Coordinates of C-alpha atoms and ligand atoms in Angstrom, one line a residue:
Chain B
M105 CA 32.6 5.4 -6.2
Q106 CA 33.9 1.9 -5.2
V107 CA 31.3 -0.8 -5.4
Y108 CA 32.1 -4.4 -4.4
A109 CA 29.7 -6.6 -6.3
D110 CA 31.5 -9.9 -6.2
N111 CA 30.1 -11.4 -3.0
A112 CA 29.6 -14.8 -4.6
A113 CA 33.4 -15.0 -4.9
T114 CA 34.0 -13.9 -1.4
T115 CA 32.7 -11.4 1.2
K116 CA 34.1 -8.8 3.5
I117 CA 34.5 -10.1 7.0
S118 CA 31.9 -8.6 9.4
G119 CA 33.2 -6.4 12.3
H120 CA 31.5 -8.8 14.7
A121 CA 33.2 -11.9 13.2
L122 CA 36.6 -10.2 13.3
Q123 CA 36.0 -9.2 16.9
A124 CA 35.1 -12.7 17.9
M125 CA 38.4 -14.0 16.3
M126 CA 40.8 -11.7 18.2
P127 CA 40.7 -13.5 21.6
C128 CA 41.5 -16.8 19.8
F129 CA 44.9 -15.3 18.9
E130 CA 45.6 -13.6 22.2
K131 CA 43.8 -15.5 24.9
F132 CA 42.4 -18.8 23.6
Y133 CA 45.6 -19.8 21.9
G134 CA 45.8 -23.3 23.5
N135 CA 45.5 -26.5 21.5
P136 CA 42.0 -27.9 22.1
S137 CA 43.5 -31.4 22.3
S138 CA 45.7 -30.4 25.3
L139 CA 44.8 -31.6 28.7
H140 CA 45.8 -28.5 30.6
S141 CA 43.4 -25.7 31.3
V142 CA 44.7 -23.4 28.5
G143 CA 43.9 -26.2 26.1
Q144 CA 40.5 -27.0 27.7
E145 CA 39.5 -23.4 27.5
A146 CA 40.2 -23.4 23.8
K147 CA 38.2 -26.6 23.6
E148 CA 35.2 -24.9 25.1
V149 CA 35.4 -22.1 22.6
L150 CA 35.6 -24.6 19.8
E151 CA 32.5 -26.5 21.0
D152 CA 30.6 -23.3 21.5
A153 CA 31.3 -22.4 17.9
R154 CA 30.1 -25.9 16.8
A155 CA 26.9 -25.4 18.7
K156 CA 26.3 -22.1 17.0
V157 CA 26.8 -23.6 13.5
A158 CA 24.5 -26.6 14.4
A159 CA 21.8 -24.2 15.6
C160 CA 21.8 -22.5 12.2
L161 CA 21.4 -25.7 10.3
G162 CA 18.9 -27.4 12.7
C163 CA 21.2 -30.3 13.5
E164 CA 23.1 -31.6 16.6
P165 CA 26.6 -30.2 17.3
R166 CA 28.1 -33.6 17.0
E167 CA 26.9 -33.8 13.4
V168 CA 29.2 -30.8 12.4
Y169 CA 32.7 -31.4 11.3
F170 CA 35.0 -28.4 10.7
T171 CA 37.1 -28.3 7.5
S172 CA 39.3 -26.0 5.6
G173 CA 36.4 -24.8 3.5
G174 CA 33.7 -25.7 1.0
S175 CA 36.0 -27.6 -1.3
E176 CA 37.3 -29.9 1.3
A177 CA 33.7 -30.5 2.7
D178 CA 32.5 -31.4 -0.8
N179 CA 35.4 -33.7 -1.4
Q180 CA 34.9 -35.6 1.9
A181 CA 31.2 -35.9 1.5
I182 CA 31.4 -37.4 -2.0
I183 CA 34.4 -39.6 -1.4
S184 CA 32.8 -41.0 1.8
A185 CA 29.5 -41.9 0.0
A186 CA 31.4 -43.4 -2.9
R187 CA 33.7 -45.6 -0.7
F188 CA 30.8 -47.0 1.3
G189 CA 28.7 -47.4 -1.8
A190 CA 31.4 -49.4 -3.5
R191 CA 31.4 -51.8 -0.6
K192 CA 27.8 -52.7 -1.5
N193 CA 28.6 -52.7 -5.2
K194 CA 26.7 -49.4 -5.6
K195 CA 28.8 -47.3 -8.0
H196 CA 26.4 -44.8 -9.5
I197 CA 26.2 -41.1 -8.5
I198 CA 23.7 -38.5 -9.5
S199 CA 24.6 -34.8 -9.7
T200 CA 23.9 -31.8 -11.9
A201 CA 25.7 -30.3 -14.9
F202 CA 26.2 -26.9 -13.2
E203 CA 27.9 -28.0 -9.9
H204 CA 31.0 -26.2 -8.6
H205 CA 34.3 -27.7 -9.7
A206 CA 34.9 -28.9 -6.1
V207 CA 32.1 -31.4 -6.8
L208 CA 32.6 -32.0 -10.6
H209 CA 36.3 -32.7 -10.4
T210 CA 35.8 -35.1 -7.4
L211 CA 33.2 -36.9 -9.5
N212 CA 35.6 -37.0 -12.5
K213 CA 38.1 -38.7 -10.3
L214 CA 35.6 -41.3 -9.2
E215 CA 34.5 -41.8 -12.8
N216 CA 38.1 -42.6 -13.7
E217 CA 38.0 -45.2 -10.9
G218 CA 35.0 -46.9 -12.4
F219 CA 32.0 -45.1 -11.0
E220 CA 29.2 -44.1 -13.3
I221 CA 28.1 -40.4 -13.0
T222 CA 24.8 -39.0 -14.2
L223 CA 24.8 -35.2 -14.5
L224 CA 21.3 -33.9 -14.7
D225 CA 20.4 -31.5 -17.4
V226 CA 19.8 -27.9 -16.2
S227 CA 18.9 -26.3 -19.5
N228 CA 15.2 -26.4 -18.7
G229 CA 14.4 -23.2 -16.6
H230 CA 18.1 -23.1 -15.6
N231 CA 17.3 -25.5 -12.8
V232 CA 16.6 -29.2 -12.0
T233 CA 13.4 -30.8 -10.7
A234 CA 13.0 -33.5 -8.0
Q235 CA 11.3 -35.6 -10.7
Q236 CA 14.6 -35.5 -12.7
V237 CA 16.4 -36.9 -9.7
K238 CA 13.7 -39.5 -9.1
D239 CA 13.9 -40.7 -12.7
A240 CA 17.7 -41.0 -12.5
I241 CA 17.9 -43.0 -9.3
R242 CA 18.8 -46.7 -9.8
E243 CA 19.3 -49.8 -7.7
D244 CA 23.1 -49.1 -7.6
T245 CA 22.9 -45.3 -6.8
C246 CA 25.0 -44.6 -3.8
L247 CA 24.7 -40.8 -3.7
V248 CA 22.7 -37.8 -4.9
T249 CA 24.7 -34.6 -4.7
C250 CA 22.9 -31.4 -5.9
M251 CA 24.0 -27.9 -5.0
Y252 CA 21.6 -25.8 -2.9
A253 CA 22.1 -22.7 -5.0
N254 CA 24.3 -22.1 -8.0
N255 CA 27.2 -19.7 -7.6
E256 CA 27.2 -18.3 -11.1
I257 CA 23.6 -17.9 -12.0
G258 CA 21.9 -17.9 -8.7
S259 CA 19.3 -20.7 -9.3
I260 CA 18.0 -22.2 -6.0
L261 CA 17.3 -25.9 -6.4
P262 CA 14.2 -27.6 -4.9
I263 CA 16.2 -29.1 -2.1
A264 CA 13.4 -30.2 0.2
Q265 CA 11.7 -32.1 -2.7
I266 CA 15.0 -33.7 -3.8
G267 CA 15.6 -34.6 -0.1
A268 CA 12.2 -36.3 0.0
V269 CA 12.8 -38.2 -3.2
C270 CA 16.2 -39.4 -1.9
K271 CA 14.8 -40.4 1.5
E272 CA 12.0 -42.4 -0.1
A273 CA 14.6 -44.2 -2.3
G274 CA 17.0 -44.7 0.6
V275 CA 19.8 -42.9 -1.2
P276 CA 22.1 -40.5 0.7
F277 CA 21.7 -36.9 -0.3
H278 CA 24.5 -34.3 -0.1
T279 CA 24.1 -30.7 -1.0
D280 CA 26.9 -28.1 -1.6
A281 CA 25.2 -25.3 0.2
V282 CA 28.2 -22.9 0.1
Q283 CA 26.1 -20.2 -1.6
A284 CA 23.0 -20.8 0.4
V285 CA 24.1 -21.0 4.1
G286 CA 23.6 -17.7 5.8
H287 CA 21.4 -16.5 3.0
L288 CA 18.5 -18.9 2.9
Q289 CA 16.5 -20.6 5.6
I290 CA 17.9 -24.1 6.0
N291 CA 16.8 -27.0 8.2
V292 CA 18.6 -30.2 7.4
K293 CA 16.1 -32.4 9.2
E294 CA 13.0 -30.9 7.7
Q295 CA 14.6 -30.9 4.2
N296 CA 15.9 -34.5 4.5
I297 CA 19.5 -33.5 3.9
D298 CA 22.1 -36.1 4.9
M299 CA 25.2 -34.1 4.2
L300 CA 25.8 -30.4 3.6
S301 CA 28.9 -28.4 2.8
L302 CA 29.4 -24.7 3.9
S303 CA 32.1 -22.2 3.7
G304 CA 32.8 -19.3 6.1
H305 CA 33.9 -16.7 3.6
K306 CA 30.6 -16.6 1.7
F307 CA 28.6 -15.0 4.6
H308 CA 31.1 -12.5 6.0
G309 CA 33.2 -14.9 7.9
P310 CA 36.9 -15.7 7.3
K311 CA 38.4 -17.6 4.4
G312 CA 40.0 -21.1 4.6
V313 CA 37.4 -22.5 7.0
G314 CA 34.1 -24.4 6.4
A315 CA 32.1 -27.3 7.7
L316 CA 30.5 -30.5 6.7
Y317 CA 27.3 -31.6 8.3
V318 CA 26.8 -35.3 8.3
R319 CA 23.6 -36.9 9.6
R320 CA 24.4 -39.1 12.6
G321 CA 24.9 -42.7 11.6
L322 CA 26.2 -42.0 8.1
P323 CA 29.8 -43.2 7.7
L324 CA 32.6 -40.8 6.9
V325 CA 36.1 -41.5 5.6
N326 CA 39.0 -39.2 6.2
V327 CA 40.4 -37.0 3.4
I328 CA 43.1 -35.8 5.8
E329 CA 44.7 -38.4 7.9
G330 CA 46.5 -37.8 11.2
G331 CA 45.4 -36.8 14.7
A332 CA 42.0 -37.6 16.2
Q333 CA 40.5 -34.1 15.9
E334 CA 36.8 -33.8 14.7
R335 CA 35.8 -37.2 16.1
G336 CA 38.7 -38.7 14.2
K337 CA 37.3 -37.7 10.9
R338 CA 39.4 -34.7 10.0
A339 CA 43.0 -34.5 11.3
G340 CA 44.8 -31.3 12.1
T341 CA 44.9 -28.8 14.9
E342 CA 41.7 -26.9 14.6
N343 CA 41.8 -23.4 13.0
L344 CA 40.2 -21.9 16.1
P345 CA 40.2 -18.2 15.0
G346 CA 38.7 -19.2 11.7
I347 CA 36.1 -21.5 13.2
V348 CA 35.0 -18.9 15.8
G349 CA 34.9 -16.1 13.2
M350 CA 32.8 -18.3 10.9
A351 CA 30.4 -19.2 13.7
A352 CA 30.0 -15.6 14.8
A353 CA 29.3 -14.6 11.2
L354 CA 26.8 -17.4 10.7
A355 CA 25.0 -16.6 13.9
D356 CA 24.6 -13.0 12.7
A357 CA 23.6 -14.0 9.2
C358 CA 20.9 -16.4 10.5
A359 CA 19.6 -13.9 13.1
N360 CA 19.2 -11.2 10.4
L361 CA 18.3 -13.4 7.5
E362 CA 14.9 -12.1 6.7
E363 CA 15.8 -8.5 7.1
N364 CA 19.0 -8.9 4.9
N365 CA 17.1 -10.8 2.3
K366 CA 14.4 -8.2 2.0
K367 CA 17.0 -5.5 1.5
V368 CA 19.3 -7.4 -0.9
T369 CA 16.4 -8.8 -2.9
A370 CA 15.1 -5.2 -3.5
L371 CA 18.6 -4.1 -4.7
R372 CA 18.9 -7.2 -6.9
D373 CA 15.5 -6.6 -8.5
K374 CA 16.3 -3.0 -9.2
L375 CA 19.6 -4.0 -10.9
I376 CA 17.9 -6.8 -12.9
E377 CA 15.2 -4.4 -14.1
G378 CA 17.7 -1.7 -15.1
L379 CA 20.1 -4.0 -16.9
S380 CA 17.3 -5.8 -18.8
K381 CA 16.9 -2.5 -20.7
I382 CA 20.2 -3.0 -22.5
P383 CA 19.3 -4.4 -25.9
H384 CA 20.2 -8.0 -26.8
C385 CA 20.9 -9.3 -23.3
A386 CA 19.5 -12.1 -21.3
L387 CA 19.2 -12.9 -17.6
N388 CA 21.0 -16.2 -16.6
G389 CA 19.5 -18.4 -14.0
D390 CA 16.1 -19.1 -12.5
P391 CA 14.2 -15.8 -12.5
V392 CA 11.9 -16.9 -9.6
N393 CA 13.9 -19.2 -7.4
R394 CA 17.0 -17.1 -7.2
L395 CA 19.6 -16.2 -4.6
P396 CA 18.8 -12.7 -3.1
G397 CA 22.1 -11.3 -4.2
N398 CA 22.6 -12.8 -7.7
V399 CA 22.4 -10.9 -10.9
S400 CA 23.8 -12.7 -14.0
F401 CA 23.5 -11.5 -17.6
C402 CA 24.9 -12.3 -21.0
F403 CA 25.4 -9.4 -23.4
E404 CA 25.6 -10.2 -27.1
G405 CA 28.5 -9.0 -29.2
I406 CA 31.1 -8.4 -26.4
E407 CA 33.7 -10.3 -24.4
G408 CA 33.5 -10.5 -20.6
E409 CA 37.1 -9.9 -19.6
S410 CA 37.3 -6.5 -21.2
L411 CA 33.9 -5.7 -19.7
L412 CA 35.3 -6.5 -16.2
L413 CA 38.5 -4.5 -16.6
L414 CA 36.6 -1.5 -17.8
L415 CA 34.0 -1.8 -14.9
D416 CA 36.9 -2.2 -12.5
M417 CA 38.2 1.2 -13.7
Q418 CA 34.8 2.6 -13.0
G419 CA 35.1 1.3 -9.4
V420 CA 32.8 -1.8 -9.9
A421 CA 34.2 -5.2 -8.8
A422 CA 32.3 -7.9 -10.7
S423 CA 33.0 -11.3 -12.3
S424 CA 32.4 -13.1 -15.6
G425 CA 32.2 -16.6 -16.9
S426 CA 34.1 -15.7 -20.1
A427 CA 37.0 -17.9 -21.3
C428 CA 39.5 -15.1 -20.9
T429 CA 38.7 -14.9 -17.2
S430 CA 39.2 -18.6 -16.7
G431 CA 42.5 -19.0 -18.4
S432 CA 41.1 -21.5 -20.9
L433 CA 39.5 -21.1 -24.3
D434 CA 36.1 -22.3 -23.1
P435 CA 33.6 -20.2 -21.3
S436 CA 32.0 -21.3 -18.0
H437 CA 30.6 -24.8 -17.9
V438 CA 27.6 -23.4 -16.0
L439 CA 26.6 -21.1 -18.9
L440 CA 27.1 -23.8 -21.4
A441 CA 25.0 -26.2 -19.3
I442 CA 22.0 -23.8 -19.3
G443 CA 22.3 -23.7 -23.0
R444 CA 24.1 -20.5 -23.7
V445 CA 26.2 -20.9 -26.9
H446 CA 29.9 -20.0 -26.8
D447 CA 29.5 -16.7 -28.6
V448 CA 27.1 -15.5 -26.0
A449 CA 28.6 -17.1 -23.0
H450 CA 31.8 -15.1 -23.5
G451 CA 29.8 -11.9 -22.9
S452 CA 28.6 -12.7 -19.4
L453 CA 28.6 -10.6 -16.3
R454 CA 27.9 -11.6 -12.7
L455 CA 27.1 -9.0 -10.1
S456 CA 26.6 -10.5 -6.6
L457 CA 25.3 -8.3 -3.8
S458 CA 25.4 -8.3 0.0
H459 CA 23.6 -6.3 2.6
Y460 CA 26.6 -4.0 2.7
N461 CA 25.6 -2.7 -0.8
T462 CA 23.5 0.5 -1.0
E463 CA 20.9 1.9 -3.4
E464 CA 23.4 4.5 -4.5
E465 CA 25.8 1.8 -5.5
I466 CA 23.2 0.1 -7.6
D467 CA 22.5 3.5 -9.4
H468 CA 26.3 3.7 -10.1
I469 CA 26.3 0.2 -11.6
L470 CA 23.3 1.0 -13.7
K471 CA 25.0 4.1 -15.0
V472 CA 28.4 2.5 -15.9
V473 CA 27.4 -1.0 -17.2
P474 CA 25.3 0.3 -20.2
E475 CA 28.2 2.8 -21.1
V476 CA 30.8 0.1 -21.0
V477 CA 28.7 -2.4 -23.0
S478 CA 28.1 0.1 -25.8
L479 CA 31.8 1.2 -25.8
L480 CA 32.8 -2.4 -26.4
R481 CA 30.0 -3.1 -28.8
N482 CA 31.2 -0.1 -30.9
M483 CA 34.6 -1.7 -31.4
S484 CA 33.2 -5.2 -32.0
P485 CA 33.1 -6.7 -35.5
V486 CA 30.5 -9.2 -34.2
W487 CA 28.3 -6.4 -33.1
R488 CA 28.7 -4.7 -36.5
D489 CA 27.7 -7.9 -38.3
L490 CA 24.7 -8.3 -36.0
Q491 CA 23.6 -4.7 -36.7
T492 CA 24.1 -4.9 -40.5
G493 CA 22.3 -8.2 -40.7
K494 CA 25.3 -10.3 -41.7
R495 CA 24.9 -12.3 -38.5
E496 CA 21.7 -13.2 -36.7
Y497 CA 21.0 -12.1 -33.1
I498 CA 20.9 -15.0 -30.6
L499 CA 19.6 -12.9 -27.7
Chain U
M36 CA 51.0 -7.5 -8.9
A37 CA 48.6 -6.3 -11.5
L38 CA 47.4 -8.7 -14.1
Y39 CA 48.7 -6.6 -17.0
S40 CA 51.6 -4.2 -17.5
E41 CA 51.1 -0.5 -17.6
V42 CA 51.6 -0.4 -21.4
V43 CA 48.9 -3.1 -21.8
M44 CA 46.5 -1.1 -19.7
D45 CA 47.2 2.1 -21.6
H46 CA 46.5 0.5 -24.9
F47 CA 43.5 -1.3 -23.6
T48 CA 41.9 1.8 -22.1
H49 CA 43.0 4.1 -25.0
P50 CA 43.1 1.7 -28.0
R51 CA 44.7 3.3 -31.0
N52 CA 43.3 2.8 -34.5
V53 CA 39.9 1.4 -33.6
G54 CA 37.4 1.6 -36.4
V55 CA 36.8 0.6 -40.0
I56 CA 38.3 1.8 -43.3
E57 CA 35.7 1.9 -46.1
N58 CA 37.2 0.9 -49.4
A59 CA 40.2 -0.6 -47.6
D60 CA 42.9 -2.2 -49.9
G61 CA 43.2 -5.2 -47.7
V62 CA 41.0 -6.7 -45.0
G63 CA 41.9 -9.6 -42.6
E64 CA 39.8 -11.4 -40.1
V65 CA 41.1 -14.1 -37.7
G66 CA 39.7 -16.0 -34.7
N67 CA 36.0 -16.6 -34.1
A68 CA 33.3 -15.8 -31.7
K69 CA 33.2 -19.3 -30.4
C70 CA 36.6 -19.0 -28.8
G71 CA 35.9 -15.5 -27.7
D72 CA 38.4 -13.7 -29.8
I73 CA 37.9 -12.1 -33.2
M74 CA 40.2 -9.5 -34.8
K75 CA 39.3 -7.7 -38.0
I76 CA 41.9 -5.4 -39.6
Y77 CA 41.6 -2.9 -42.5
L78 CA 44.6 -1.6 -44.4
K79 CA 45.0 1.4 -46.7
I80 CA 48.1 0.9 -48.9
E81 CA 49.8 3.4 -51.2
N82 CA 53.0 2.7 -53.0
D83 CA 53.7 -0.3 -50.8
I84 CA 53.3 1.8 -47.7
I85 CA 50.6 1.2 -45.1
V86 CA 49.2 4.7 -44.9
D87 CA 46.3 3.9 -42.6
V88 CA 45.2 0.9 -40.5
K89 CA 42.1 0.3 -38.4
F90 CA 40.8 -2.6 -36.4
E91 CA 37.7 -4.0 -34.7
T92 CA 37.7 -6.7 -32.0
F93 CA 35.5 -8.9 -29.9
G94 CA 38.2 -9.9 -27.4
C95 CA 39.6 -9.6 -23.9
G96 CA 41.7 -6.8 -22.5
S97 CA 45.0 -8.2 -23.8
A98 CA 43.5 -8.8 -27.2
I99 CA 42.5 -5.1 -27.5
A100 CA 45.9 -4.0 -26.3
S101 CA 47.7 -6.4 -28.7
Y102 CA 45.8 -5.2 -31.7
S103 CA 46.2 -1.6 -30.7
M104 CA 50.0 -2.0 -30.4
A105 CA 50.4 -4.1 -33.5
T106 CA 48.5 -1.6 -35.7
E107 CA 50.7 1.2 -34.3
M108 CA 53.8 -0.8 -35.2
I109 CA 52.9 -1.1 -38.9
K110 CA 51.3 2.3 -39.5
G111 CA 53.4 4.2 -42.0
K112 CA 55.7 1.2 -42.6
S113 CA 56.3 -0.7 -45.8
I114 CA 54.6 -3.9 -46.6
N115 CA 57.8 -5.8 -46.1
D116 CA 58.2 -4.3 -42.6
A117 CA 54.7 -5.3 -41.8
M118 CA 55.3 -8.8 -43.1
A119 CA 58.3 -9.0 -40.7
L120 CA 56.3 -8.1 -37.6
T121 CA 56.3 -11.0 -35.2
N122 CA 54.0 -11.8 -32.3
K123 CA 57.0 -11.8 -30.1
A124 CA 57.8 -8.2 -31.0
V125 CA 54.2 -7.2 -30.2
A126 CA 54.3 -8.9 -26.8
E127 CA 57.7 -7.3 -26.1
A128 CA 56.4 -3.8 -27.0
L129 CA 53.6 -4.4 -24.6
D130 CA 56.1 -5.1 -21.8
G131 CA 55.0 -8.7 -21.8
L132 CA 51.7 -10.6 -21.6
P133 CA 50.6 -13.3 -19.2
A134 CA 51.5 -16.7 -20.6
H135 CA 47.9 -17.7 -21.3
K136 CA 47.3 -14.4 -23.2
L137 CA 50.2 -14.8 -25.6
H138 CA 47.8 -16.1 -28.3
C139 CA 46.4 -12.6 -28.5
S140 CA 49.7 -11.4 -29.9
V141 CA 49.8 -14.4 -32.2
L142 CA 46.3 -13.4 -33.5
A143 CA 47.5 -9.8 -34.1
E144 CA 50.4 -11.1 -36.3
E145 CA 48.1 -13.4 -38.2
A146 CA 45.5 -10.8 -38.8
I147 CA 48.0 -8.4 -40.3
K148 CA 49.3 -11.2 -42.6
S149 CA 45.8 -12.2 -43.6
A150 CA 45.0 -8.5 -44.6
L151 CA 48.2 -8.3 -46.6
K152 CA 47.4 -11.6 -48.3
D153 CA 44.0 -10.2 -49.2
Y154 CA 45.8 -7.1 -50.6
Y155 CA 48.0 -9.3 -52.8
D156 CA 45.1 -11.4 -53.9
R157 CA 43.0 -8.4 -54.9
N158 CA 45.8 -6.9 -56.9
G159 CA 47.0 -10.2 -58.5
I160 CA 50.5 -9.8 -56.9
P161 CA 52.3 -13.1 -56.7
Y162 CA 53.5 -14.2 -53.2
D163 CA 55.1 -17.1 -51.4
K164 CA 52.1 -19.0 -49.8
K165 CA 54.4 -20.4 -47.1
L166 CA 54.7 -16.9 -45.5
F167 CA 51.1 -16.9 -44.6
P168 CA 49.3 -18.8 -41.8
D169 CA 46.6 -21.2 -42.8
C170 CA 43.8 -19.4 -40.9
E171 CA 41.0 -21.7 -42.1
N172 CA 42.6 -24.6 -40.3
C173 CA 44.4 -22.8 -37.4
A174 CA 44.3 -24.6 -34.2
H175 CA 43.6 -21.7 -31.9
C176 CA 40.1 -22.7 -31.3
H177 CA 40.0 -26.2 -30.0
E178 CA 36.6 -27.9 -30.5
Ligands
LIG1663 C1 29.0 -23.5 -4.8 C2 30.4 -23.5 -4.2 N1 30.9 -24.7 -3.8 C3 32.2 -24.7 -3.3 C4 33.0 -23.6 -3.2 C5 34.4 -23.7 -2.6 O1 34.4 -23.2 -1.3 P1 35.9 -22.8 -0.7 O2 36.4 -21.6 -1.5 O3 35.6 -22.5 0.7 O4 36.7 -24.0 -0.8 C6 32.4 -22.4 -3.7 C7 33.2 -21.1 -3.6 O5 34.1 -20.8 -4.3 C8 31.1 -22.3 -4.2 O6 30.6 -21.2 -4.7

């Protein structure tokens, strides 16, 4: 049995999205900036896609800027707020310790340029509170950027509350909602979100396309200079097939959101319950406010990469935050940020589900994971030391 | 292209010499759980010949394969042959390792040397200290 359980990394494109893309190669191949009717037809298709995305976010179409994906949207949002903050001598940015690298590395760059960055602690409940944000805001804070939901451990942040705190303090609020859009009910106006990043390939759309929502009136600076596309804020001939496929996927995801959530949440809970029976393991992430498809565990005494390779051979595609999967000697910054020590963080497993997964697939995962974990534990000197009392269990 | 060669995958999925030797003549342990890689090796030595070898590991796929291959390469060999085993020879026998996984083969070499050193120490056999890595202070695990 083949089970794809790595939907947080990327998703299979939906038949509907693929269908929507095809005419953009064959019929609507014009350049939306061209004056002739072939171009203007493509322009209409583009604006129709923009309207669909806007409807799912609860904003106006003109507030949606298409990008090459989530990373570019994150970069542009943060750099824009920083540049305009610096003009008013505001050079302090608040974020969290478990953001995606698209955010953290952009913040590092700004730190090197003289910005001061506060990364909120996430070890308490594997989440942050709006109060933490409130306490961190200063006179010179030019941006709060907190992810909507964490890609590794699935915690959903209290976005509406953080939005309210930021609004009250008059600080722009950006959220990296790459893992949330298409999976959670979002309304940028009601939740006081000023900027939001999304990415097509996380909700069964194509890769290499995303969008940045920016509340009307907030200034944007270009990350990519050139032509006047996207109201002059993002140069480059539009990736029309990608944009249209993303919009179709998002429209579907939003229309079926409740139904999909119900199904995926039930699969997730079954998986969490089953895996919890493995001795000396721990669930990572907020147990209550959690993405419908996220299952993340640490297993003591084993290393994640060998776990993934063996699972792959049993047909299960998953991911891990171990060092060996990252190409460095350190395990995932997210697992370290929630307080997992190195020894334990190396033994992590993330299974991320979508509505394409079935109950039979969950049963297969529940059969093979315990087998593989005990196989690896049986050859682990760490496990032997734990069992013989030479080393103390952490989990 | 696959991440690992066929030889690596073979040794990873069917690791040779996994286990423990009770009353081993030499035991070596290198790496630590913090950096996600531990190798423990047990040697049975008779008349300067390694008659049996077993290992345990907490490590990634290439680590398991490296230790499996390295133990195969010294089994039945003399102590001198085992001392001469290099990480490069282990990596070559595996048909290569990805660059960021080469340290696994280094750890295999060091673990064998550390077990041999243990054997020398236990039996009061003099040896040239320069031949052995300083595992207490090795820089594999950056802080
Ligand atoms: C939370 C989060 N932010 C940003 C990204 C980057 O998105 P993209 O791959 O579209 O650049 C991802 C996905 O990898 C993500 O999970």
